[in-house]
Short mmCIF file of C-alpha atoms in Angstrom, two decimals:
data_model
loop_
_atom_site.label_atom_id
_atom_site.label_comp_id
_atom_site.label_asym_id
_atom_site.label_seq_id
_atom_site.Cartn_x
_atom_site.Cartn_y
_atom_site.Cartn_z
CA MET P 17 129.79 118.81 96.36
CA THR P 18 132.65 116.69 94.99
CA ASP P 19 135.03 116.23 97.93
CA ASP P 20 136.73 112.82 97.58
CA VAL P 21 136.58 111.21 101.02
CA ARG P 22 138.06 107.86 100.00
CA MET P 23 140.66 106.60 102.45
CA ARG P 24 140.44 109.95 104.28
CA GLY P 25 137.04 109.84 105.95
CA PHE P 26 134.35 112.48 106.29
CA ARG P 27 135.54 115.85 107.53
CA SER P 28 131.95 116.63 108.50
CA ARG P 29 128.48 115.15 108.09
CA VAL P 30 125.17 116.82 107.32
CA GLU P 31 122.55 116.82 110.10
CA LEU P 32 119.65 114.47 109.43
CA THR P 33 117.19 117.33 109.90
CA GLU P 34 118.90 119.25 107.09
CA VAL P 35 118.69 116.30 104.70
CA VAL P 36 115.01 115.76 105.53
CA ALA P 37 114.39 119.49 104.94
CA LEU P 38 116.11 119.21 101.55
CA LEU P 39 113.78 116.38 100.57
CA ARG P 40 110.71 118.16 101.88
CA GLY P 41 111.56 121.24 99.86
CA ASP P 42 110.66 119.73 96.50
CA ALA P 43 108.54 116.71 97.41
CA ALA P 44 105.40 116.53 95.28
CA ALA P 45 103.07 113.78 94.18
CA LEU P 46 103.47 112.36 90.69
CA PRO P 47 100.78 112.93 88.02
CA PRO P 48 97.59 110.84 88.09
CA GLU P 49 96.79 107.76 86.08
CA ALA P 50 93.60 105.75 85.63
CA VAL P 51 93.47 102.25 87.06
CA ALA P 52 90.69 99.69 87.16
CA VAL P 53 88.53 99.78 90.27
CA THR P 54 89.37 96.09 90.67
CA ALA P 55 93.07 97.00 91.01
CA CYS P 56 92.94 100.25 92.99
CA VAL P 57 93.36 98.98 96.56
CA GLY P 58 96.42 100.53 98.20
CA ARG P 59 96.66 103.33 95.65
CA VAL P 60 96.24 107.02 96.49
CA LEU P 61 93.20 108.79 95.10
CA ALA P 62 94.29 111.68 92.87
CA ALA P 63 90.96 113.55 92.82
CA PRO P 64 87.81 113.53 94.93
CA VAL P 65 85.06 111.14 93.87
CA TYR P 66 81.45 112.34 93.87
CA ALA P 67 78.56 109.94 93.47
CA PRO P 68 77.31 110.03 89.84
CA ILE P 69 74.17 108.09 90.80
CA ASP P 70 71.99 107.31 93.78
CA VAL P 71 72.74 104.07 95.61
CA PRO P 72 70.33 102.40 95.75
CA GLY P 73 68.62 103.81 92.70
CA PHE P 74 65.22 102.43 93.75
CA VAL P 75 63.23 101.86 96.94
CA ARG P 76 64.04 98.36 98.20
CA ALA P 77 62.88 96.09 100.97
CA ALA P 78 65.03 96.08 104.12
CA VAL P 79 63.43 92.85 105.45
CA ASP P 80 61.64 89.79 104.16
CA GLY P 81 57.88 90.19 104.37
CA TYR P 82 55.01 91.87 102.56
CA ALA P 83 54.90 95.19 100.73
CA ILE P 84 51.71 96.99 101.73
CA ARG P 85 50.20 100.36 102.42
CA GLY P 86 51.05 101.02 106.04
CA GLU P 87 47.67 102.40 106.95
CA ASP P 88 46.09 99.05 106.06
CA SER P 89 47.88 97.49 109.05
CA PHE P 90 47.15 100.01 111.80
CA ALA P 91 44.42 97.92 113.49
CA ALA P 92 46.05 94.54 112.91
CA SER P 93 47.00 92.22 115.78
CA GLU P 94 47.06 88.50 116.51
CA HIS P 95 43.58 88.84 117.96
CA ASN P 96 42.41 91.01 115.09
CA PRO P 97 44.14 89.81 111.89
CA ILE P 98 43.49 91.83 108.77
CA ALA P 99 43.28 89.93 105.48
CA LEU P 100 44.79 91.45 102.30
CA GLU P 101 44.72 90.23 98.74
CA LEU P 102 48.12 88.73 97.77
CA LEU P 103 49.03 89.90 94.27
CA GLY P 104 52.42 88.28 93.63
CA THR P 105 56.07 88.24 94.60
CA SER P 106 58.91 90.79 94.21
CA LEU P 107 62.48 89.41 94.16
CA PRO P 108 65.91 91.07 93.76
CA GLY P 109 66.38 91.69 90.05
CA ARG P 110 62.86 90.40 89.33
CA PRO P 111 60.41 93.00 90.63
CA TRP P 112 56.63 92.78 90.67
CA LEU P 113 55.71 95.54 88.24
CA GLY P 114 52.11 96.35 89.17
CA THR P 115 50.69 98.88 91.63
CA VAL P 116 49.59 98.01 95.15
CA ALA P 117 46.22 99.46 96.13
CA SER P 118 44.54 99.61 99.53
CA GLY P 119 43.69 96.11 100.72
CA GLN P 120 46.46 94.48 98.67
CA ALA P 121 49.95 93.06 99.38
CA VAL P 122 52.96 91.71 97.52
CA ARG P 123 55.30 89.09 98.98
CA ILE P 124 58.83 90.57 98.99
CA THR P 125 62.37 89.55 99.93
CA THR P 126 65.23 91.69 101.28
CA GLY P 127 66.74 93.89 98.56
CA ALA P 128 63.85 93.51 96.13
CA PRO P 129 62.23 96.62 94.61
CA VAL P 130 59.15 97.81 96.49
CA PRO P 131 56.18 97.99 94.09
CA ALA P 132 54.47 101.26 93.29
CA GLY P 133 51.69 102.10 95.73
CA ALA P 134 53.30 100.30 98.69
CA ASP P 135 54.92 102.45 101.37
CA ALA P 136 56.03 99.89 103.97
CA VAL P 137 57.15 96.29 104.41
CA LEU P 138 55.58 94.21 107.17
CA GLN P 139 58.01 91.60 108.54
CA ALA P 140 57.23 88.01 107.58
CA GLU P 141 56.85 87.01 111.25
CA LEU P 142 53.95 89.47 111.59
CA ALA P 143 51.98 87.92 108.74
CA ARG P 144 50.27 84.60 108.02
CA SER P 145 49.34 83.07 104.69
CA THR P 146 45.88 81.58 104.78
CA ARG P 147 45.49 80.59 101.14
CA GLY P 148 47.35 81.26 97.89
CA ASP P 149 45.76 84.63 97.14
CA GLN P 150 45.49 86.05 100.65
CA VAL P 151 47.71 87.04 103.58
CA GLU P 152 46.68 88.00 107.13
CA LEU P 153 48.43 90.85 108.93
CA LEU P 154 49.11 90.12 112.61
CA GLY P 155 50.60 93.49 113.57
CA PRO P 156 50.99 97.08 112.40
CA VAL P 157 53.77 98.76 110.45
CA ALA P 158 54.18 102.50 109.97
CA PRO P 159 54.55 104.03 106.52
CA ARG P 160 58.19 104.18 105.28
CA ARG P 161 59.24 101.42 107.71
CA HIS P 162 61.61 98.66 106.57
CA LEU P 163 62.41 100.43 103.31
CA GLY P 164 65.79 101.22 101.81
CA GLU P 165 65.21 104.65 100.32
CA VAL P 166 66.67 105.98 97.08
CA GLY P 167 70.18 107.34 97.82
CA GLU P 168 70.12 105.96 101.36
CA ASP P 169 73.65 104.55 100.94
CA LEU P 170 75.02 107.24 98.61
CA ALA P 171 73.18 110.23 97.21
CA ARG P 172 73.89 111.60 93.75
CA GLY P 173 76.44 114.44 94.01
CA GLU P 174 77.64 113.43 97.47
CA LEU P 175 81.38 113.44 98.21
CA VAL P 176 82.25 109.76 98.50
CA LEU P 177 86.05 109.75 98.85
CA PRO P 178 88.45 112.71 99.19
CA ALA P 179 91.63 113.17 97.20
CA GLY P 180 94.72 111.80 98.94
CA ARG P 181 92.98 108.81 100.48
CA VAL P 182 94.83 105.50 100.44
CA LEU P 183 92.15 103.24 99.03
CA ARG P 184 91.00 100.30 101.15
CA PRO P 185 89.09 97.21 99.97
CA GLN P 186 85.79 98.70 101.11
CA ASP P 187 86.58 101.92 99.24
CA ALA P 188 87.03 99.92 96.04
CA GLY P 189 83.70 98.23 96.74
CA VAL P 190 81.95 101.58 97.08
CA LEU P 191 83.49 102.78 93.82
CA ALA P 192 82.25 99.64 92.11
CA SER P 193 78.75 100.20 93.54
CA LEU P 194 78.72 103.57 91.79
CA GLY P 195 79.17 101.85 88.43
CA LEU P 196 82.73 103.16 87.98
CA ALA P 197 85.11 101.01 85.93
CA SER P 198 88.25 103.03 86.70
CA VAL P 199 89.46 105.73 89.05
CA ALA P 200 92.22 108.37 88.94
CA VAL P 201 95.08 107.59 91.34
CA VAL P 202 98.56 109.01 91.85
CA ARG P 203 101.07 107.21 89.68
CA ARG P 204 103.40 104.99 91.68
CA PRO P 205 107.04 106.11 91.61
CA ARG P 206 109.22 103.66 89.68
CA VAL P 207 112.32 102.66 91.63
CA GLN P 208 115.36 100.86 90.28
CA LEU P 209 118.32 99.62 92.28
CA LEU P 210 121.95 99.13 91.26
CA VAL P 211 123.71 96.68 93.59
CA THR P 212 127.49 97.04 93.61
CA GLY P 213 130.31 94.83 94.85
CA ASP P 214 132.59 92.03 93.66
CA GLU P 215 131.66 89.92 96.68
CA LEU P 216 127.89 89.93 96.09
CA VAL P 217 125.83 87.27 94.33
CA ALA P 218 122.14 87.49 93.49
CA PRO P 219 119.47 86.13 95.87
CA GLY P 220 118.87 82.44 95.27
CA THR P 221 122.53 81.84 94.42
CA ALA P 222 124.78 79.72 96.65
CA PRO P 223 127.74 81.87 97.69
CA GLY P 224 131.20 80.67 96.77
CA PRO P 225 134.43 81.40 98.64
CA TRP P 226 134.64 85.03 99.82
CA GLN P 227 131.14 85.74 98.48
CA ILE P 228 127.95 86.82 100.23
CA VAL P 229 124.37 86.88 99.00
CA ASP P 230 122.88 90.31 98.31
CA SER P 231 120.03 90.89 100.77
CA ASN P 232 119.59 94.62 100.23
CA SER P 233 117.66 94.17 96.99
CA VAL P 234 115.16 91.90 98.76
CA VAL P 235 114.72 94.20 101.76
CA LEU P 236 114.45 97.35 99.65
CA ALA P 237 111.94 95.77 97.28
CA GLY P 238 109.66 95.02 100.22
CA LEU P 239 110.10 98.44 101.79
CA CYS P 240 109.49 100.23 98.49
CA ALA P 241 106.30 98.25 97.93
CA ARG P 242 105.17 99.22 101.44
CA ASP P 243 105.81 102.86 100.58
CA GLY P 244 103.74 102.78 97.40
CA ALA P 245 106.47 102.38 94.77
CA GLU P 246 106.79 100.16 91.72
CA TRP P 247 109.94 98.04 91.83
CA LEU P 248 111.88 97.65 88.57
CA PRO P 249 114.35 94.81 87.89
CA THR P 250 117.54 95.05 89.94
CA LEU P 251 120.79 95.89 88.15
CA ARG P 252 124.23 94.70 89.31
CA ALA P 253 127.76 95.97 88.85
CA ARG P 254 131.19 94.79 89.94
CA ASP P 255 133.66 97.07 91.67
CA GLY P 256 136.06 99.26 89.71
CA GLU P 257 135.51 102.56 87.97
CA ALA P 258 134.71 101.11 84.53
CA ALA P 259 132.16 98.59 85.85
CA LEU P 260 130.52 101.04 88.24
CA SER P 261 130.34 103.72 85.57
CA ALA P 262 128.72 101.31 83.10
CA GLY P 263 126.26 100.12 85.74
CA PHE P 264 125.30 103.65 86.71
CA SER P 265 124.89 104.55 83.04
CA ASP P 266 122.44 101.66 82.64
CA LEU P 267 120.57 102.80 85.74
CA SER P 268 120.34 106.44 84.68
CA SER P 269 119.20 105.57 81.14
CA GLY P 270 116.31 103.48 82.47
CA PRO P 271 112.70 104.53 83.18
CA ALA P 272 113.01 104.89 86.98
CA ASP P 273 111.70 108.00 88.70
CA VAL P 274 114.02 107.32 91.63
CA LEU P 275 117.50 105.82 91.25
CA VAL P 276 119.02 103.89 94.12
CA VAL P 277 122.55 102.53 94.47
CA SER P 278 123.54 100.07 97.18
CA GLY P 279 127.21 100.20 98.17
CA ALA P 280 130.29 102.01 96.83
CA THR P 281 129.39 105.15 98.77
CA SER P 282 131.59 105.06 101.88
CA VAL P 283 135.26 106.02 102.31
CA GLY P 284 136.95 102.91 100.92
CA LEU P 285 139.16 102.77 97.84
CA GLU P 286 136.37 101.32 95.65
CA ASP P 287 133.64 103.71 96.89
CA LEU P 288 133.35 105.66 93.66
CA MET P 289 129.61 106.30 93.35
CA PRO P 290 129.64 109.83 94.83
CA THR P 291 132.31 110.85 92.31
CA LEU P 292 130.42 109.24 89.42
CA LEU P 293 127.17 110.96 90.38
CA ALA P 294 128.93 114.33 90.63
CA ARG P 295 130.23 113.88 87.06
CA VAL P 296 126.80 113.40 85.47
CA GLY P 297 124.60 115.34 87.86
CA THR P 298 124.73 116.98 91.27
CA LEU P 299 125.91 115.43 94.52
CA GLU P 300 123.99 117.39 97.16
CA VAL P 301 124.83 115.36 100.27
CA HIS P 302 127.50 112.80 101.09
CA GLY P 303 127.79 111.81 104.72
CA VAL P 304 124.84 112.12 107.09
CA ALA P 305 125.14 112.47 110.86
CA VAL P 306 123.14 109.34 111.56
CA ARG P 307 124.24 105.91 112.67
CA PRO P 308 124.40 103.38 111.13
CA ALA P 309 123.68 105.08 107.77
CA SER P 310 126.49 107.64 107.84
CA PRO P 311 127.82 107.06 104.26
CA THR P 312 124.45 107.85 102.65
CA GLY P 313 124.59 110.18 99.66
CA LEU P 314 121.92 112.19 97.87
CA GLY P 315 121.85 113.99 94.55
CA ARG P 316 120.17 114.49 91.21
CA LEU P 317 120.76 113.70 87.58
CA SER P 318 120.78 116.53 85.08
CA ASP P 319 117.16 115.68 84.19
CA GLY P 320 116.10 116.29 87.80
CA ARG P 321 115.57 112.69 88.90
CA ARG P 322 116.73 112.06 92.43
CA VAL P 323 119.50 109.58 93.23
CA PHE P 324 119.97 107.89 96.61
CA LEU P 325 123.36 106.39 97.41
CA LEU P 326 122.70 103.89 100.19
CA PRO P 327 125.33 102.09 102.26
CA GLY P 328 126.01 98.47 101.38
CA ASN P 329 125.83 97.22 104.95
CA PRO P 330 122.30 95.79 105.35
CA VAL P 331 121.25 97.56 108.57
CA SER P 332 122.67 100.85 107.30
CA CYS P 333 120.74 100.38 104.06
CA LEU P 334 117.51 99.67 105.93
CA CYS P 335 118.06 102.68 108.19
CA ALA P 336 118.70 104.99 105.22
CA HIS P 337 115.50 103.82 103.60
CA GLU P 338 113.39 104.32 106.72
CA LEU P 339 114.68 107.84 107.34
CA LEU P 340 115.25 109.22 103.82
CA LEU P 341 114.32 107.10 100.80
CA GLY P 342 111.01 105.88 102.22
CA PRO P 343 109.64 109.36 102.97
CA TRP P 344 110.62 110.55 99.49
CA LEU P 345 108.81 107.64 97.85
CA ARG P 346 105.70 108.18 99.95
CA ALA P 347 105.69 111.85 98.93
CA LEU P 348 105.91 110.97 95.22
CA ALA P 349 103.18 108.36 95.69
CA GLY P 350 100.89 110.97 97.24
CA ARG P 351 100.73 109.22 100.61
CA PRO P 352 99.39 111.38 103.46
CA ARG P 353 102.05 112.61 105.93
CA PRO P 354 104.88 111.06 103.92
CA PHE P 355 107.65 112.22 106.25
CA ALA P 356 106.11 110.61 109.32
CA LEU P 357 107.27 107.09 110.03
CA PRO P 358 104.68 104.59 108.75
CA HIS P 359 104.98 102.30 111.77
CA ALA P 360 102.66 101.83 114.69
CA SER P 361 104.37 103.19 117.78
CA VAL P 362 104.26 102.76 121.53
CA THR P 363 105.90 104.57 124.44
CA LEU P 364 107.46 102.34 127.09
CA PRO P 365 110.12 102.76 129.79
CA LEU P 366 113.77 101.89 129.27
CA ALA P 367 114.99 98.76 131.01
CA ARG P 368 118.48 100.16 131.58
CA LYS P 369 120.59 103.20 130.97
CA LEU P 370 121.60 103.99 127.40
CA THR P 371 124.36 106.33 126.34
CA SER P 372 124.86 108.14 123.06
CA LYS P 373 126.99 110.79 121.44
CA VAL P 374 125.82 114.35 120.96
CA GLY P 375 125.93 115.49 117.33
CA ARG P 376 124.74 112.24 115.81
CA CYS P 377 121.27 110.75 115.37
CA ASP P 378 121.12 107.02 116.17
CA PHE P 379 118.84 104.29 114.82
CA VAL P 380 118.44 101.79 117.66
CA ARG P 381 117.19 98.23 117.23
CA VAL P 382 115.16 97.22 120.28
CA ARG P 383 113.07 94.46 121.78
CA VAL P 384 110.07 94.93 124.02
CA GLU P 385 110.37 92.68 127.05
CA ALA P 386 108.02 92.70 130.04
CA GLY P 387 106.75 96.11 128.99
CA GLN P 388 110.25 97.59 128.84
CA VAL P 389 112.51 98.67 125.99
CA VAL P 390 115.72 96.66 125.64
CA PRO P 391 118.30 97.30 122.87
CA VAL P 392 119.28 94.32 120.76
CA ALA P 393 122.70 93.28 121.98
CA THR P 394 124.66 93.53 118.76
CA SER P 395 126.92 96.03 117.12
CA GLY P 396 127.82 96.41 113.48
CA ALA P 397 125.73 97.47 110.53
CA SER P 398 126.23 94.22 108.63
CA ASN P 399 124.23 92.04 111.03
CA LEU P 400 120.80 92.05 109.43
CA SER P 401 119.66 89.35 111.85
CA SER P 402 119.58 92.03 114.55
CA THR P 403 116.56 93.56 112.82
CA VAL P 404 114.88 90.15 112.79
CA LEU P 405 115.39 89.81 116.54
CA ALA P 406 114.14 93.34 117.10
CA ASP P 407 110.50 94.26 117.70
CA GLY P 408 111.17 97.71 116.30
CA PHE P 409 113.48 100.66 116.61
CA THR P 410 113.82 103.94 118.40
CA ILE P 411 115.81 106.98 117.39
CA VAL P 412 118.26 109.10 119.33
CA ALA P 413 118.05 112.82 118.75
CA SER P 414 121.40 114.38 117.87
CA ASP P 415 121.28 116.59 120.96
CA SER P 416 120.83 113.65 123.35
CA GLU P 417 123.49 111.98 125.48
CA GLY P 418 121.19 109.13 126.43
CA ALA P 419 118.43 108.20 128.79
CA ALA P 420 118.14 106.76 132.29
CA PRO P 421 116.37 103.54 133.32
CA GLY P 422 112.63 104.08 133.53
CA GLU P 423 112.54 107.01 131.12
CA PRO P 424 109.78 106.68 128.48
CA VAL P 425 110.96 106.19 124.92
CA LEU P 426 109.06 106.01 121.66
CA VAL P 427 109.40 102.68 119.84
CA HIS P 428 108.42 102.32 116.19
CA LEU P 429 107.20 98.76 115.77
CA PHE P 430 108.06 96.61 112.77
CA ASP P 431 104.77 94.70 113.20
CA GLY P 432 101.43 96.29 114.04
CA PRO P 433 100.27 97.74 117.36
CA TYR P 434 101.86 96.65 120.61
CA VAL P 435 99.48 94.42 122.56
CA GLY P 436 101.67 93.69 125.56
CA PRO P 437 101.99 89.88 125.53
CA PRO P 438 103.11 88.18 128.73
CA VAL P 439 106.85 87.67 129.08
CA PRO P 440 107.95 84.09 128.27
CA GLU P 441 109.61 82.33 131.18
CA ASP P 442 112.89 82.05 129.29
CA ARG P 443 113.07 85.81 128.72
CA PRO P 444 113.25 87.52 132.13
CA PRO P 445 113.12 91.31 132.21
CA VAL P 446 116.41 93.17 132.14
CA PRO P 447 117.25 94.52 135.61
CA ALA P 448 117.51 98.28 135.94
CA ASP P 449 121.01 98.07 137.38
CA SER P 450 122.45 96.30 134.31
CA PRO P 451 125.55 97.94 132.83
CA PRO P 452 124.78 100.84 130.47
CA VAL P 453 125.01 100.34 126.75
CA PRO P 454 128.04 102.28 125.48
CA ALA P 455 127.93 104.80 122.67
CA ASP P 456 129.50 102.40 120.18
CA SER P 457 126.66 99.88 120.65
CA PRO P 458 123.11 100.29 119.42
CA PRO P 459 122.07 103.64 120.95
CA VAL P 460 119.17 105.55 122.42
CA PRO P 461 115.53 106.35 121.80
CA ALA P 462 113.95 109.34 120.20
CA ASP P 463 111.64 110.24 117.39
CA ILE P 464 112.98 111.17 113.97
CA PRO P 465 113.13 114.81 112.95
CA THR P 466 109.88 114.59 111.02
CA PRO P 467 106.29 115.66 111.74
CA PRO P 468 104.62 114.39 114.93
CA VAL P 469 103.20 110.90 115.05
CA PRO P 470 99.87 110.77 113.15
CA THR P 471 96.76 110.84 115.29
CA ASP P 472 95.55 107.52 113.89
CA ARG P 473 98.46 105.71 115.50
CA PRO P 474 98.11 103.86 118.81
CA PRO P 475 98.04 106.28 121.75
CA VAL P 476 101.11 106.97 123.86
CA LEU P 477 100.93 104.73 126.89
CA ALA P 478 103.16 106.69 129.29
CA ASP P 479 102.06 109.67 131.36
CA SER P 480 105.13 111.71 130.45
CA PRO P 481 106.42 112.51 126.96
CA PRO P 482 108.97 110.05 125.55
CA ARG P 483 112.63 110.88 125.34
CA GLY P 484 113.43 112.55 122.03
CA ALA P 485 109.83 112.59 120.81
CA ALA P 486 108.92 114.99 118.03
CA PRO P 487 107.69 118.37 119.25
#
């Protein structure tokens, strides 16, 4: 695919569902690597873990009290205390090593090894010390009571964690409790970005006349980290064929598993990246029927590594990552359900009518106000602040012309589950009879053409299915 669309525009665009299908077709997790248990949180387990030992590996006290033979306490009460010989004390890491016989007891604290011969621990509040070598029992305890048995937490040979699990802090703790120093996880995909454009300066640099600060590298670095990737140092190139070619050569000769270019991929005179990619590899897609990420391109180098050509406009770049680059990275990282959006979601009614254009999928920035979905009132893919104002986004299916006020729509939240805060007094709800949002403004709701929302996401709150939700 080498059609030069510069200064002519796209004759046609590929449906988003087709591009997602292309990515799904060869998505596979990267090979495993060993990492320290102390550094495994957030990584994806490459193989199941079975317990190599019992945890605990010894019988331990579950309460503070006295290790005894349970039958010695059966007749004990406050009115009929039973005196036992006190032999010593068992502490965590410092056990009493003798054997408890009938008529004997050992003082013991929680977690300490239970001495041989004892089969129960009587709680401290049911006992009374009378002198240094004797204790009185004031109540009964059954055999095997208040004991932590061998393997009670984890039994040798038991499946502890399945392959494909994203490891949580408590998972790492369990692995440590098994005596493991390292664990096999899926290697994180290495991502490197080439930022293009004469007008761009690096983050942290004060822009001069006619310059703007590159924000895409900052946003993409955060999104790639969220999706389980390793971010390599950002490369930069000026406009012009020689500079772009040199920059892309540096990118392709690097160690990245996934190559990303920001800018130079639309229909302007300097948008040469699709042509450059086609020269050294394969340009599979250029132009996707999604707004605002229409100029997105996709291809491969001759060595098989995938290249993503993302639009330079910040919202377009973010959209392209959410719908295409992010799922690919999650697949390489071994994340479960990589092509499902990773956001918490909620279904709420529209505040007012929205209109859209059939044949194009739309990424809509929205706020949630008074339990209703309201599009952020801005147009243009360069206004990154619109995503800061937004609570999340919803997606218009390409076969949708819009939705009426009150229709349920699925909103993918940028931050955690929706908890329905009260509406501030200075933000009244949008009336249902407000003018509709036209097709050239931020569009309508729908789910992306990916698998259904995972079952561990917050439940849908509406009684009817949301507009454009996945089947």
